[in-house]
């Protein structure tokens, strides 16, 4: 590349997916005059936390998400008009290994973006100017950065390629100043989280081992966090937006969480993760990236590789069979001797 382009990075999925795109976004920003990120509604707040992003565009795409909207001509036309107004020279379409980037690429071409790159297993016709092939079993963060490199972008000097956010706020007014461990019991996909009863027992066990426990969750999870925290944890359910959650996670000694957005947010603020990893998706692609972490769960459970959203096996054995002893040993790697 000679002149620095105006670049659009597309990542239309959830907050965790957007955070995993962060290293690729920083590479694009380092080589661009201006960098915008096109995200879905669920990824917007994460997009606004990424270093290197000058502008966030939002589109609820009907080809992604757990509850996609209907296809509407007026929504598509509005997106094409918005992208066209950005006068982008280049675009990177980031998608998970099981998704197609081609619907997004088609709309970018209709918007007049002259050069589009993406990983694609399917013949793209005239939709892609750089058809890249991701390496087998590549972690999602590494695969996105590989695509950025193939498009001619490089990380700035001294950037180690880890996940990162803008500096999170100080949240000691929420957590208090004493050391603590976070338990985040919820997940958008229920199969990737402990049952509420198992999570509550974990909070009690952590408390008994001398850890001060902070329980976090979205506003819709306030009943869940109250039940899980009980009398053993500080319940912050519904009291943090995404940016404030980043601050709470940044202040923790460790975060106990399923394979969900806050796992990647913890990694992005540099906090060790004890990840309850259900094998419905491969850990090699979705494990916490770039921070010390321990994976807990039964990788050989019958649900392995099914991409199930609700556990198909009675008793949720892949996660609920994790013992208190396993949990406490994992947390002790990052918070030895308790935190109280």
CSV table of C-alpha atoms in Angstrom, one decimal, residues 12 32 43 54 59 66 76 93 121-122 149-150 159-160 171 184 216 222 248 280 316 324 330 334:
chain,number,residue,atom,x,y,z
A,12,UNK,CA,-21.1,-8.5,12.9
A,32,UNK,CA,-4.9,3.4,7.6
A,43,UNK,CA,-21.1,-6.0,19.6
A,54,UNK,CA,-12.3,6.1,14.7
A,59,UNK,CA,-26.1,-3.1,11.4
A,66,UNK,CA,-29.0,-16.2,17.6
A,76,UNK,CA,-30.1,-3.2,3.4
A,93,UNK,CA,-14.7,-8.9,6.5
A,121,UNK,CA,-14.1,-21.5,1.7
A,122,UNK,CA,-16.7,-20.8,-1.0
A,149,UNK,CA,-1.6,-9.3,7.4
A,150,UNK,CA,-2.6,-10.9,4.1
A,159,UNK,CA,2.2,-4.4,19.8
A,160,UNK,CA,2.2,-8.0,21.0
A,171,UNK,CA,-14.9,0.8,39.7
A,184,UNK,CA,-19.9,-14.3,36.0
A,216,UNK,CA,-21.5,-9.8,37.7
A,222,UNK,CA,-30.3,-9.7,38.0
A,248,UNK,CA,-14.7,-4.6,37.5
A,280,UNK,CA,-19.8,-27.6,22.1
A,316,UNK,CA,-25.1,-30.8,32.1
A,324,UNK,CA,-15.1,-27.4,44.0
A,330,UNK,CA,-7.6,-23.3,39.3
A,334,UNK,CA,-3.8,-16.7,40.1
